[in-house]
Amino acid sequence: MELLELADQESLLLKTPDGREFILSEVDDLSQEVEQIRNNPELMKFLAQRSQEKERFSLEQVKQKLGL
């Protein structure tokens, strides 16, 4: 609950030991979250690369790969 109390005051940027980043913020604060995402060059590069990928999977293919 301590993280939620902190996030109640302002958005939090959480980093894992391996360098991954997550944002914890109030849902109503969408404009601030969008701004933080736009200002994350690594995430923007990742999204640009993903949008160029040609390979796509149907829901059925994903379910099959996951054994669902």
PDB file of C-alpha atoms in Angstrom:
ATOM      1  CA  MET A   1       0.000   0.000   0.000  1.00  0.00           C
ATOM      2  CA  GLU A   2       2.945   2.335   0.497  1.00  0.00           C
ATOM      3  CA  LEU A   3       3.512   2.555  -3.272  1.00  0.00           C
ATOM      4  CA  LEU A   4      -0.131   3.430  -3.817  1.00  0.00           C
ATOM      5  CA  GLU A   5       0.109   6.169  -1.216  1.00  0.00           C
ATOM      6  CA  LEU A   6       3.156   7.580  -3.023  1.00  0.00           C
ATOM      7  CA  ALA A   7       1.415   7.261  -6.415  1.00  0.00           C
ATOM      8  CA  ASP A   8      -1.510   9.203  -4.968  1.00  0.00           C
ATOM      9  CA  GLN A   9       0.826  12.218  -4.751  1.00  0.00           C
ATOM     10  CA  GLU A  10       2.577  11.838  -8.132  1.00  0.00           C
ATOM     11  CA  SER A  11       3.325   9.255 -10.811  1.00  0.00           C
ATOM     12  CA  LEU A  12       6.106   6.827  -9.994  1.00  0.00           C
ATOM     13  CA  LEU A  13       8.734   5.416 -12.324  1.00  0.00           C
ATOM     14  CA  LEU A  14       9.608   1.915 -11.124  1.00  0.00           C
ATOM     15  CA  LYS A  15      12.812   0.255 -12.360  1.00  0.00           C
ATOM     16  CA  THR A  16      13.663  -3.418 -12.060  1.00  0.00           C
ATOM     17  CA  PRO A  17      17.222  -4.591 -11.400  1.00  0.00           C
ATOM     18  CA  ASP A  18      17.481  -5.619 -15.073  1.00  0.00           C
ATOM     19  CA  GLY A  19      16.582  -2.095 -16.249  1.00  0.00           C
ATOM     20  CA  ARG A  20      12.925  -2.500 -17.213  1.00  0.00           C
ATOM     21  CA  GLU A  21      10.759   0.479 -16.352  1.00  0.00           C
ATOM     22  CA  PHE A  22       7.115   0.737 -15.312  1.00  0.00           C
ATOM     23  CA  ILE A  23       4.916   3.726 -14.557  1.00  0.00           C
ATOM     24  CA  LEU A  24       2.506   3.695 -11.638  1.00  0.00           C
ATOM     25  CA  SER A  25       0.034   6.557 -11.766  1.00  0.00           C
ATOM     26  CA  GLU A  26      -3.590   7.382 -11.223  1.00  0.00           C
ATOM     27  CA  VAL A  27      -5.726   6.416 -14.212  1.00  0.00           C
ATOM     28  CA  ASP A  28      -7.242   9.896 -14.401  1.00  0.00           C
ATOM     29  CA  ASP A  29      -3.754  11.279 -14.965  1.00  0.00           C
ATOM     30  CA  LEU A  30      -3.619   9.968 -18.540  1.00  0.00           C
ATOM     31  CA  SER A  31      -2.101  13.073 -20.114  1.00  0.00           C
ATOM     32  CA  GLN A  32       0.881  12.908 -17.761  1.00  0.00           C
ATOM     33  CA  GLU A  33       1.331   9.195 -18.461  1.00  0.00           C
ATOM     34  CA  VAL A  34       1.273   9.825 -22.216  1.00  0.00           C
ATOM     35  CA  GLU A  35       3.902  12.539 -21.786  1.00  0.00           C
ATOM     36  CA  GLN A  36       6.151  10.205 -19.787  1.00  0.00           C
ATOM     37  CA  ILE A  37       5.808   7.519 -22.446  1.00  0.00           C
ATOM     38  CA  ARG A  38       6.659   9.979 -25.226  1.00  0.00           C
ATOM     39  CA  ASN A  39       9.733  11.095 -23.298  1.00  0.00           C
ATOM     40  CA  ASN A  40      11.058   7.532 -22.991  1.00  0.00           C
ATOM     41  CA  PRO A  41      13.340   7.113 -26.030  1.00  0.00           C
ATOM     42  CA  GLU A  42      13.915   3.403 -25.427  1.00  0.00           C
ATOM     43  CA  LEU A  43      10.189   2.695 -25.340  1.00  0.00           C
ATOM     44  CA  MET A  44       9.529   4.825 -28.409  1.00  0.00           C
ATOM     45  CA  LYS A  45      12.305   3.011 -30.310  1.00  0.00           C
ATOM     46  CA  PHE A  46      10.871  -0.353 -29.222  1.00  0.00           C
ATOM     47  CA  LEU A  47       7.367   0.639 -30.365  1.00  0.00           C
ATOM     48  CA  ALA A  48       8.698   1.874 -33.720  1.00  0.00           C
ATOM     49  CA  GLN A  49      10.533  -1.423 -34.256  1.00  0.00           C
ATOM     50  CA  ARG A  50       7.459  -3.443 -33.287  1.00  0.00           C
ATOM     51  CA  SER A  51       5.267  -1.503 -35.721  1.00  0.00           C
ATOM     52  CA  GLN A  52       7.616  -2.506 -38.569  1.00  0.00           C
ATOM     53  CA  GLU A  53       7.414  -6.221 -37.846  1.00  0.00           C
ATOM     54  CA  LYS A  54       5.566  -8.162 -40.506  1.00  0.00           C
ATOM     55  CA  GLU A  55       4.857 -11.344 -38.566  1.00  0.00           C
ATOM     56  CA  ARG A  56       1.445 -11.385 -36.919  1.00  0.00           C
ATOM     57  CA  PHE A  57      -0.326 -14.013 -34.849  1.00  0.00           C
ATOM     58  CA  SER A  58      -4.042 -14.678 -34.620  1.00  0.00           C
ATOM     59  CA  LEU A  59      -5.704 -15.133 -31.251  1.00  0.00           C
ATOM     60  CA  GLU A  60      -6.026 -18.842 -31.984  1.00  0.00           C
ATOM     61  CA  GLN A  61      -2.294 -19.125 -32.729  1.00  0.00           C
ATOM     62  CA  VAL A  62      -1.437 -17.384 -29.460  1.00  0.00           C
ATOM     63  CA  LYS A  63      -3.788 -19.641 -27.518  1.00  0.00           C
ATOM     64  CA  GLN A  64      -2.227 -22.689 -29.148  1.00  0.00           C
ATOM     65  CA  LYS A  65       1.324 -21.524 -28.355  1.00  0.00           C
ATOM     66  CA  LEU A  66       0.307 -20.911 -24.736  1.00  0.00           C
ATOM     67  CA  GLY A  67      -1.558 -24.212 -24.494  1.00  0.00           C
ATOM     68  CA  LEU A  68      -4.891 -22.557 -23.759  1.00  0.00           C
TER      69      LEU A  68
END
